[in-house]
Short mmCIF file of C-alpha atoms in Angstrom, two decimals:
data_model
loop_
_atom_site.label_atom_id
_atom_site.label_comp_id
_atom_site.label_asym_id
_atom_site.label_seq_id
_atom_site.Cartn_x
_atom_site.Cartn_y
_atom_site.Cartn_z
CA MET A 1 -37.57 58.53 15.51
CA SER A 2 -34.64 57.54 17.69
CA SER A 3 -35.11 54.87 20.30
CA LYS A 4 -32.23 56.12 22.45
CA LEU A 5 -32.77 59.89 22.51
CA ARG A 6 -35.72 61.11 24.54
CA TYR A 7 -37.80 63.89 22.99
CA PRO A 8 -37.27 67.03 25.12
CA SER A 9 -40.16 68.44 27.13
CA GLU A 10 -41.68 71.81 26.25
CA LYS A 11 -39.66 73.30 29.12
CA ASP A 12 -36.49 71.80 27.66
CA LEU A 13 -37.32 73.31 24.26
CA GLU A 14 -37.84 76.72 25.86
CA ASN A 15 -34.45 76.40 27.56
CA ASN A 16 -32.95 75.35 24.22
CA ARG A 17 -34.32 78.49 22.58
CA LEU A 18 -32.85 80.64 25.36
CA LEU A 19 -29.49 78.86 25.08
CA GLY A 20 -29.74 79.39 21.31
CA ILE A 21 -29.79 83.14 21.92
CA ILE A 22 -26.79 82.96 24.28
CA GLU A 23 -24.89 80.75 21.84
CA GLY A 24 -25.72 83.04 18.94
CA ALA A 25 -24.72 86.19 20.83
CA SER A 26 -21.33 84.73 21.76
CA ALA A 27 -20.80 83.43 18.20
CA LYS A 28 -21.76 86.80 16.70
CA THR A 29 -19.37 88.60 19.04
CA ILE A 30 -16.52 86.24 18.15
CA PHE A 31 -17.29 86.72 14.46
CA ASN A 32 -17.21 90.52 14.81
CA LEU A 33 -13.85 90.43 16.59
CA THR A 34 -12.24 88.01 14.12
CA SER A 35 -13.42 89.57 10.86
CA GLY A 36 -13.73 92.94 9.15
CA ALA A 37 -11.66 95.83 10.47
CA PHE A 38 -10.35 93.82 13.45
CA LEU A 39 -8.92 91.03 11.31
CA VAL A 40 -7.60 93.52 8.75
CA GLY A 41 -5.89 95.43 11.57
CA LEU A 42 -4.17 92.29 12.88
CA LEU A 43 -3.07 91.25 9.39
CA LYS A 44 -1.75 94.76 8.68
CA THR A 45 0.45 94.58 11.80
CA MET A 46 2.04 91.52 10.18
CA GLY A 47 2.64 93.38 6.91
CA ALA A 48 -0.32 92.16 4.83
CA SER A 49 -1.38 94.06 1.69
CA ASP A 50 -4.97 95.02 0.83
CA ALA A 51 -5.14 92.24 -1.75
CA PHE A 52 -3.87 89.67 0.76
CA CYS A 53 -6.47 90.82 3.30
CA GLY A 54 -9.10 90.29 0.61
CA TYR A 55 -8.00 86.68 0.13
CA ILE A 56 -8.07 86.00 3.87
CA LEU A 57 -11.47 87.62 4.43
CA ALA A 58 -12.94 85.42 1.68
CA ILE A 59 -11.70 82.15 3.24
CA PRO A 60 -14.96 81.45 5.16
CA VAL A 61 -16.75 81.32 1.81
CA LEU A 62 -14.24 78.84 0.39
CA ALA A 63 -14.44 76.76 3.56
CA ALA A 64 -18.16 76.29 2.93
CA GLY A 65 -17.09 73.64 0.43
CA ALA A 66 -16.55 71.31 3.39
CA GLN A 67 -20.33 71.10 3.74
CA VAL A 68 -20.41 68.75 0.74
CA PHE A 69 -18.93 66.05 2.99
CA SER A 70 -21.10 66.81 6.03
CA PRO A 71 -24.14 64.70 5.03
CA ILE A 72 -21.99 61.60 4.49
CA VAL A 73 -21.19 61.63 8.21
CA LEU A 74 -24.09 63.55 9.76
CA GLU A 75 -27.06 61.79 8.12
CA SER A 76 -26.11 58.45 9.68
CA LEU A 77 -25.61 59.85 13.20
CA GLU A 78 -28.37 59.35 15.74
CA SER A 79 -26.92 62.08 17.97
CA ARG A 80 -25.22 65.09 16.37
CA LYS A 81 -24.66 67.33 19.37
CA ARG A 82 -21.22 65.94 20.20
CA ILE A 83 -19.82 66.59 16.73
CA ILE A 84 -21.39 70.08 16.80
CA VAL A 85 -19.64 70.87 20.10
CA ILE A 86 -16.29 69.53 18.83
CA GLY A 87 -16.48 71.36 15.50
CA SER A 88 -17.58 74.67 17.02
CA MET A 89 -14.97 74.54 19.78
CA LEU A 90 -12.18 73.67 17.33
CA HIS A 91 -13.27 76.54 15.08
CA ARG A 92 -13.12 79.15 17.83
CA LEU A 93 -10.02 77.91 19.65
CA LEU A 94 -8.12 78.05 16.36
CA LEU A 95 -9.33 81.63 15.92
CA VAL A 96 -7.97 82.44 19.38
CA SER A 97 -4.59 81.01 18.35
CA LEU A 98 -4.28 83.61 15.57
CA ILE A 99 -2.95 86.10 18.11
CA ALA A 100 0.18 83.95 18.52
CA THR A 101 1.22 84.25 14.85
CA PRO A 102 2.77 87.77 15.05
CA PHE A 103 5.14 86.49 17.75
CA LEU A 104 6.44 83.44 15.89
CA PRO A 105 10.24 83.56 15.25
CA VAL A 106 9.85 83.31 11.47
CA SER A 107 9.75 85.72 8.53
CA PRO A 108 6.70 88.03 8.08
CA ASP A 109 5.63 86.12 4.95
CA THR A 110 5.75 82.81 6.84
CA ARG A 111 3.65 84.28 9.65
CA LEU A 112 1.00 85.32 7.16
CA ILE A 113 1.00 81.84 5.60
CA ILE A 114 0.59 80.24 9.05
CA ALA A 115 -2.24 82.64 9.89
CA THR A 116 -3.92 81.73 6.59
CA ILE A 117 -3.69 77.99 7.31
CA ILE A 118 -5.08 78.41 10.84
CA PHE A 119 -7.95 80.57 9.57
CA LEU A 120 -8.74 78.06 6.81
CA ILE A 121 -8.79 75.00 9.10
CA SER A 122 -10.88 76.91 11.62
CA ASN A 123 -13.53 77.78 9.07
CA VAL A 124 -13.53 74.30 7.53
CA ALA A 125 -14.34 72.87 10.98
CA ASN A 126 -17.17 75.36 11.39
CA SER A 127 -18.58 74.76 7.92
CA PHE A 128 -18.56 70.99 8.38
CA VAL A 129 -20.97 71.16 11.33
CA ASN A 130 -23.09 74.08 10.07
CA PRO A 131 -25.79 71.91 8.39
CA ALA A 132 -26.25 70.01 11.66
CA ILE A 133 -26.46 73.27 13.62
CA SER A 134 -29.13 74.62 11.25
CA ASN A 135 -31.17 71.43 11.55
CA MET A 136 -30.81 71.43 15.33
CA TYR A 137 -32.02 75.01 15.71
CA VAL A 138 -35.06 74.42 13.54
CA SER A 139 -35.94 71.37 15.64
CA PHE A 140 -36.18 73.65 18.70
CA VAL A 141 -38.64 76.09 17.12
CA PRO A 142 -42.16 75.21 15.86
CA GLN A 143 -42.95 76.53 12.37
CA ASN A 144 -45.66 78.92 13.59
CA ILE A 145 -43.25 80.97 15.77
CA ARG A 146 -40.05 80.78 13.70
CA GLY A 147 -40.37 84.26 12.27
CA ARG A 148 -40.91 85.87 15.66
CA TYR A 149 -38.26 83.80 17.43
CA PHE A 150 -35.48 84.16 14.88
CA GLY A 151 -36.28 87.85 14.38
CA ARG A 152 -36.08 88.50 18.12
CA ARG A 153 -32.97 86.32 18.39
CA GLU A 154 -31.22 88.38 15.71
CA SER A 155 -32.00 91.56 17.67
CA TYR A 156 -30.50 90.19 20.89
CA LEU A 157 -27.48 88.82 19.06
CA LEU A 158 -26.64 92.15 17.53
CA LEU A 159 -27.26 94.13 20.73
CA VAL A 160 -24.74 92.05 22.65
CA ALA A 161 -22.22 91.79 19.82
CA THR A 162 -22.34 95.50 19.03
CA PHE A 163 -22.00 96.55 22.67
CA VAL A 164 -18.93 94.35 23.15
CA THR A 165 -17.46 95.33 19.78
CA LEU A 166 -17.77 99.04 20.59
CA ILE A 167 -15.97 98.61 23.92
CA VAL A 168 -13.24 96.43 22.44
CA GLY A 169 -12.85 98.75 19.44
CA ARG A 170 -12.33 101.71 21.77
CA ILE A 171 -9.72 99.76 23.75
CA LEU A 172 -7.91 98.86 20.51
CA ASP A 173 -7.97 102.51 19.38
CA ASN A 174 -6.35 103.59 22.66
CA PHE A 175 -3.56 101.04 22.25
CA THR A 176 -3.10 102.06 18.60
CA ALA A 177 -2.87 105.75 19.54
CA ALA A 178 -0.18 104.83 22.08
CA GLY A 179 1.78 102.96 19.40
CA LYS A 180 0.99 99.56 20.92
CA GLU A 181 -1.57 98.17 18.48
CA LEU A 182 -0.35 94.59 18.82
CA ASN A 183 -0.90 94.72 22.60
CA GLY A 184 -4.42 95.92 21.85
CA HIS A 185 -5.04 92.86 19.71
CA ILE A 186 -3.95 90.66 22.63
CA VAL A 187 -6.76 92.21 24.68
CA VAL A 188 -9.18 91.63 21.78
CA TYR A 189 -8.30 87.93 21.65
CA SER A 190 -8.71 87.62 25.42
CA PHE A 191 -12.34 88.62 24.89
CA ILE A 192 -12.60 86.08 22.06
CA PHE A 193 -11.37 83.30 24.36
CA PHE A 194 -13.95 84.21 27.02
CA PHE A 195 -16.82 84.11 24.53
CA THR A 196 -15.50 80.81 23.16
CA ILE A 197 -16.05 79.28 26.60
CA VAL A 198 -19.57 80.77 26.79
CA ASN A 199 -20.38 79.41 23.33
CA SER A 200 -19.20 75.88 24.10
CA LEU A 201 -21.12 75.73 27.39
CA SER A 202 -24.29 76.86 25.62
CA TYR A 203 -24.11 73.94 23.20
CA MET A 204 -23.33 71.46 25.97
CA LEU A 205 -26.42 72.47 27.98
CA MET A 206 -28.85 72.05 25.07
CA LYS A 207 -31.18 69.02 25.04
CA GLU A 208 -30.98 67.38 21.63
CA VAL A 209 -34.15 66.68 19.66
CA PRO A 210 -34.28 63.25 17.93
CA LEU A 211 -34.03 63.73 14.16
CA ARG A 212 -34.41 61.39 11.20
CA HIS A 213 -31.24 59.54 10.32
CA THR A 214 -30.27 56.77 7.93
CA ASN A 215 -28.84 53.42 8.95
CA THR A 216 -26.43 53.47 6.02
CA ARG A 217 -24.09 56.27 5.10
CA LEU A 218 -24.80 58.33 2.01
CA LYS A 219 -22.40 58.10 -0.90
CA LEU A 220 -20.57 61.18 -2.12
CA SER A 221 -22.25 60.70 -5.51
CA ASP A 222 -25.67 60.95 -3.78
CA VAL A 223 -24.75 64.36 -2.38
CA PHE A 224 -24.08 65.67 -5.91
CA THR A 225 -26.93 63.97 -7.79
CA ARG A 226 -30.02 63.75 -5.58
CA PRO A 227 -30.46 67.50 -4.96
CA LEU A 228 -30.25 68.23 -8.70
CA LYS A 229 -33.24 65.96 -9.33
CA ASP A 230 -35.47 68.13 -7.14
CA ARG A 231 -36.95 70.94 -9.30
CA ARG A 232 -38.10 72.92 -6.31
CA PHE A 233 -34.66 72.83 -4.73
CA ILE A 234 -33.07 73.94 -8.03
CA LEU A 235 -35.01 77.23 -7.85
CA TYR A 236 -33.50 77.91 -4.44
CA PHE A 237 -30.04 76.76 -5.52
CA ILE A 238 -29.89 79.14 -8.50
CA MET A 239 -30.96 82.02 -6.28
CA LEU A 240 -28.24 81.16 -3.76
CA ILE A 241 -25.56 81.16 -6.47
CA ILE A 242 -26.58 84.63 -7.71
CA TYR A 243 -26.78 85.91 -4.13
CA ASN A 244 -23.39 84.53 -3.05
CA PHE A 245 -21.65 85.77 -6.18
CA GLY A 246 -23.19 89.22 -5.69
CA VAL A 247 -22.27 89.44 -2.01
CA GLN A 248 -18.78 87.94 -2.17
CA ILE A 249 -17.32 89.81 -5.14
CA ALA A 250 -16.87 92.89 -2.94
CA ASN A 251 -17.55 91.61 0.58
CA ALA A 252 -13.92 91.61 1.70
CA TYR A 253 -13.38 95.26 0.85
CA TYR A 254 -15.89 97.33 2.81
CA SER A 255 -13.74 97.19 5.95
CA VAL A 256 -10.54 97.56 3.92
CA TYR A 257 -12.00 100.57 2.08
CA LEU A 258 -13.03 102.28 5.33
CA LYS A 259 -9.67 101.68 6.99
CA SER A 260 -7.15 101.94 4.15
CA ASP A 261 -8.78 104.23 1.57
CA LEU A 262 -10.97 106.51 3.69
CA ASN A 263 -8.61 106.43 6.71
CA MET A 264 -11.41 106.02 9.24
CA SER A 265 -10.54 105.26 12.88
CA TYR A 266 -11.76 102.14 14.68
CA THR A 267 -13.95 104.40 16.82
CA PHE A 268 -15.67 106.02 13.84
CA ILE A 269 -16.10 102.65 12.15
CA ASN A 270 -17.70 101.32 15.32
CA ILE A 271 -20.01 104.36 15.51
CA LEU A 272 -21.19 103.49 12.01
CA ASN A 273 -21.55 99.88 13.14
CA LEU A 274 -23.61 101.05 16.12
CA LEU A 275 -25.94 102.92 13.78
CA ASN A 276 -26.14 99.79 11.66
CA ALA A 277 -26.91 97.76 14.78
CA ILE A 278 -29.69 100.09 15.93
CA LEU A 279 -31.47 99.72 12.59
CA TYR A 280 -30.73 95.99 12.64
CA VAL A 281 -32.31 95.54 16.08
CA PHE A 282 -35.26 97.76 15.17
CA SER A 283 -35.92 95.83 11.96
CA ALA A 284 -35.15 92.19 12.84
CA SER A 285 -38.29 91.37 14.83
CA ARG A 286 -40.41 93.26 12.30
CA TRP A 287 -39.00 91.22 9.43
CA GLY A 288 -39.68 88.09 11.47
CA ARG A 289 -43.35 89.00 11.96
CA PHE A 290 -43.57 90.01 8.30
CA ALA A 291 -42.20 86.60 7.29
CA ASP A 292 -44.80 84.82 9.44
CA ARG A 293 -47.49 86.62 7.42
CA ARG A 294 -46.00 86.82 3.92
CA GLY A 295 -43.47 83.98 3.75
CA TRP A 296 -39.70 83.69 3.67
CA ALA A 297 -39.38 84.11 -0.11
CA THR A 298 -41.06 87.53 -0.09
CA THR A 299 -38.96 88.61 2.89
CA THR A 300 -35.77 87.49 1.15
CA MET A 301 -36.77 89.27 -2.06
CA LEU A 302 -37.28 92.61 -0.29
CA THR A 303 -34.23 92.46 1.96
CA VAL A 304 -31.84 91.36 -0.81
CA GLY A 305 -33.20 94.22 -2.94
CA ILE A 306 -32.51 96.72 -0.14
CA LEU A 307 -28.98 95.33 0.23
CA GLY A 308 -28.48 95.80 -3.51
CA ILE A 309 -29.40 99.48 -3.17
CA CYS A 310 -27.05 99.73 -0.17
CA HIS A 311 -24.08 98.34 -2.12
CA CYS A 312 -24.82 100.62 -5.07
CA THR A 313 -24.70 103.55 -2.63
CA TRP A 314 -21.20 102.50 -1.52
CA PHE A 315 -20.12 103.17 -5.10
CA PHE A 316 -20.54 106.92 -4.48
CA CYS A 317 -18.50 106.96 -1.24
CA SER A 318 -15.21 108.60 -2.20
CA GLU A 319 -12.75 110.56 -0.08
CA GLN A 320 -13.28 113.69 -2.19
CA SER A 321 -17.06 113.69 -1.89
CA ILE A 322 -18.59 116.38 0.33
CA LEU A 323 -21.41 113.90 0.96
CA LEU A 324 -19.06 111.15 2.19
CA ILE A 325 -20.31 111.06 5.78
CA PRO A 326 -24.05 111.22 4.87
CA LEU A 327 -23.50 108.49 2.26
CA LEU A 328 -21.69 106.26 4.76
CA VAL A 329 -24.52 106.83 7.23
CA MET A 330 -27.07 105.89 4.56
CA CYS A 331 -25.09 102.76 3.67
CA HIS A 332 -25.07 101.58 7.26
CA ILE A 333 -28.77 102.37 7.74
CA LEU A 334 -29.73 100.41 4.62
CA GLY A 335 -27.30 97.64 5.56
CA GLY A 336 -28.81 97.29 9.02
CA ILE A 337 -32.34 97.09 7.63
CA ALA A 338 -31.33 94.62 4.92
CA TRP A 339 -29.10 92.25 6.89
CA SER A 340 -31.56 91.97 9.78
CA GLY A 341 -34.01 90.40 7.35
CA ILE A 342 -31.53 88.46 5.21
CA ASN A 343 -29.92 86.68 8.16
CA VAL A 344 -33.33 85.45 9.31
CA SER A 345 -34.98 84.82 5.94
CA LEU A 346 -32.14 83.01 4.13
CA PHE A 347 -31.68 80.67 7.08
CA ASN A 348 -35.37 79.72 7.08
CA LEU A 349 -35.92 79.85 3.31
CA GLN A 350 -33.78 76.74 2.82
CA PHE A 351 -36.28 74.70 4.85
CA ASP A 352 -39.12 75.73 2.50
CA PHE A 353 -37.16 74.33 -0.46
CA THR A 354 -35.62 71.17 1.02
CA PRO A 355 -37.35 67.92 2.03
CA ASP A 356 -37.21 66.68 5.63
CA LYS A 357 -35.49 63.45 4.61
CA ASN A 358 -31.70 63.84 4.14
CA ARG A 359 -32.05 67.57 4.68
CA THR A 360 -28.40 68.08 5.64
CA MET A 361 -27.50 66.68 2.20
CA TYR A 362 -29.46 69.44 0.46
CA ILE A 363 -28.24 72.16 2.81
CA GLY A 364 -24.64 70.98 2.57
CA PHE A 365 -24.73 70.71 -1.21
CA SER A 366 -26.21 74.16 -1.77
CA ALA A 367 -23.97 75.88 0.77
CA ALA A 368 -20.84 74.17 -0.53
CA ILE A 369 -21.32 74.73 -4.26
CA SER A 370 -22.66 78.27 -3.97
CA GLY A 371 -19.94 79.00 -1.41
CA VAL A 372 -17.16 77.83 -3.73
CA LEU A 373 -18.60 79.93 -6.55
CA GLY A 374 -18.82 82.82 -4.11
CA TYR A 375 -15.16 82.32 -3.30
CA LEU A 376 -14.33 82.44 -7.01
CA ALA A 377 -16.19 85.76 -7.10
CA ALA A 378 -14.09 86.93 -4.15
CA MET A 379 -10.95 85.87 -6.00
CA VAL A 380 -12.05 87.87 -9.04
CA GLY A 381 -12.45 90.87 -6.75
CA ALA A 382 -9.06 90.27 -5.12
CA GLN A 383 -7.32 89.93 -8.50
CA LEU A 384 -8.84 93.19 -9.69
CA VAL A 385 -7.82 94.99 -6.49
CA SER A 386 -4.30 93.58 -6.81
CA ARG A 387 -4.04 94.52 -10.48
CA PHE A 388 -5.34 98.08 -10.24
CA GLY A 389 -4.08 98.92 -6.73
CA GLN A 390 -4.42 102.65 -6.12
CA ASN A 391 -4.84 103.45 -9.83
CA LYS A 392 -8.14 105.12 -10.64
CA ILE A 393 -10.51 103.84 -13.32
CA LEU A 394 -12.36 106.13 -15.72
CA PHE A 395 -16.02 105.15 -15.53
CA LEU A 396 -19.08 107.18 -16.59
CA GLY A 397 -16.92 110.25 -17.11
CA ALA A 398 -15.33 110.18 -13.63
CA PHE A 399 -12.47 108.41 -11.86
CA PHE A 400 -13.20 105.68 -9.31
CA ASP A 401 -11.25 103.26 -7.14
CA ILE A 402 -11.52 99.60 -8.22
CA LYS A 403 -13.23 98.84 -4.90
CA GLN A 404 -16.03 101.27 -5.78
CA ILE A 405 -16.54 99.45 -9.09
CA LEU A 406 -16.80 96.18 -7.16
CA PHE A 407 -19.38 97.71 -4.81
CA LEU A 408 -21.51 98.73 -7.80
CA THR A 409 -21.16 95.28 -9.40
CA SER A 410 -22.23 93.67 -6.13
CA GLY A 411 -25.27 95.93 -5.84
CA LEU A 412 -26.46 95.23 -9.38
CA LEU A 413 -26.10 91.44 -8.94
CA LEU A 414 -28.12 91.58 -5.72
CA LEU A 415 -30.86 93.53 -7.48
CA ILE A 416 -30.90 90.82 -10.17
CA CYS A 417 -31.20 88.22 -7.38
CA SER A 418 -34.19 90.07 -5.92
CA ILE A 419 -35.87 90.19 -9.33
CA TYR A 420 -35.22 86.45 -9.78
CA ILE A 421 -36.97 85.70 -6.48
CA PHE A 422 -39.94 87.83 -7.56
CA PHE A 423 -40.45 85.88 -10.77
CA PHE A 424 -39.50 82.33 -9.72
CA MET A 425 -39.81 81.95 -5.95
CA LYS A 426 -42.15 84.54 -4.49
CA ASN A 427 -45.30 82.41 -4.39
CA THR A 428 -43.76 79.46 -2.61
CA LYS A 429 -45.38 79.27 0.80
CA THR A 430 -46.72 75.93 -0.29
CA LYS A 431 -48.44 72.74 0.61
CA LYS A 432 -45.10 71.36 1.72
CA THR A 433 -44.82 74.06 4.36
CA LYS A 434 -48.38 73.51 5.55
CA LYS A 435 -47.79 69.79 5.74
CA ALA A 436 -44.58 70.39 7.67
CA ASN A 437 -46.52 72.54 10.13
CA GLU A 438 -48.99 69.73 10.75
CA GLU A 439 -46.22 67.17 11.21
CA GLU A 440 -44.30 69.38 13.62
CA ASP A 441 -47.43 70.20 15.63
CA SER A 442 -48.31 66.51 15.93
CA SER A 443 -44.78 65.64 17.04
CA MET A 444 -44.78 68.13 19.91
CA PRO A 445 -45.08 66.45 23.33
#
């Protein structure tokens, strides 16, 4: 326990949990406005192809590799809030600067390269501090209320982010209809700058909880060897690799497919997102309560399985289908139900499979390696999209777009991941967790 940092009072912890919701809502809003259809739209105004958009959208996964180096610095720090504030602010201010790239007096290709570099550095900064952010949030929330708190937090995050995204999407549609799409993106990035300020202030107002730290810095070799000696952690690590590969092989192309292949407007896309958000909000707190009763492994197993079914359903969404709209609606319903549980359960599951000591090392290692493999999966997807382009593929007696094949592949891999959890991880609400509960309860002021 630190001798310099005072343990926050219960009132301070309550304020931290409230600030955690505000921080998360602003971060979620910024993410929505700098990813998916919004980012694709900005890149398209600079002349980017579908394949190039796929590479860019997969960069956050590649940037997760920076988490390998996080423990070397973070585990020896007594106070981690300052580096969290710096990393998060750098991440979001760089995202804001993306709006300047279309106006640079250079060639279109050079603008795209500059945008890529900015986006990469931004996400590396965010990934570097992510293990510390995860540890900090868990320190605010006792084990016995984590399911309820994080479930409710997810609901609030999505409510705010979806409301803002709908308004901003409508504004962007109006500018696009008037032939001034780039001006619309300037408005979008004005919103992003505002929420960047809100996000930074939220972090600054939090009262840091003293956490275990080492007096000597870890070696890079420790980061790669120690986690692999923990059998329990290996179970989680294998699951994360399957999950990331399954998600990332097609993740960049749902927004691209809606915008470029199905020719959907921003408004219609945001209506689908609203439907997704309603189911997300409805389900998040329920998944949280379910996790408190049945454990994070069971919750992850079910929600990943539902997401697998969702991605398989995307396979049948073609422009010629008379069921296109009902299928898209079903995809967004299933996606809302699935992601509301996955975002809560995957975050908390890592704490069931990692020891308290040097935890950022385990979190950083798993996120980095599985993230890099996920990026390789995204590159496979991007190469296939680039190679086949608009050419149709004969599959099961019918012709499909390459993106549809990727959606099916993603769905099947996620179903395999769910089955893996059932056989190897489901019964893992263990003595370690109970012991952790007792330790956390005894450490409360």
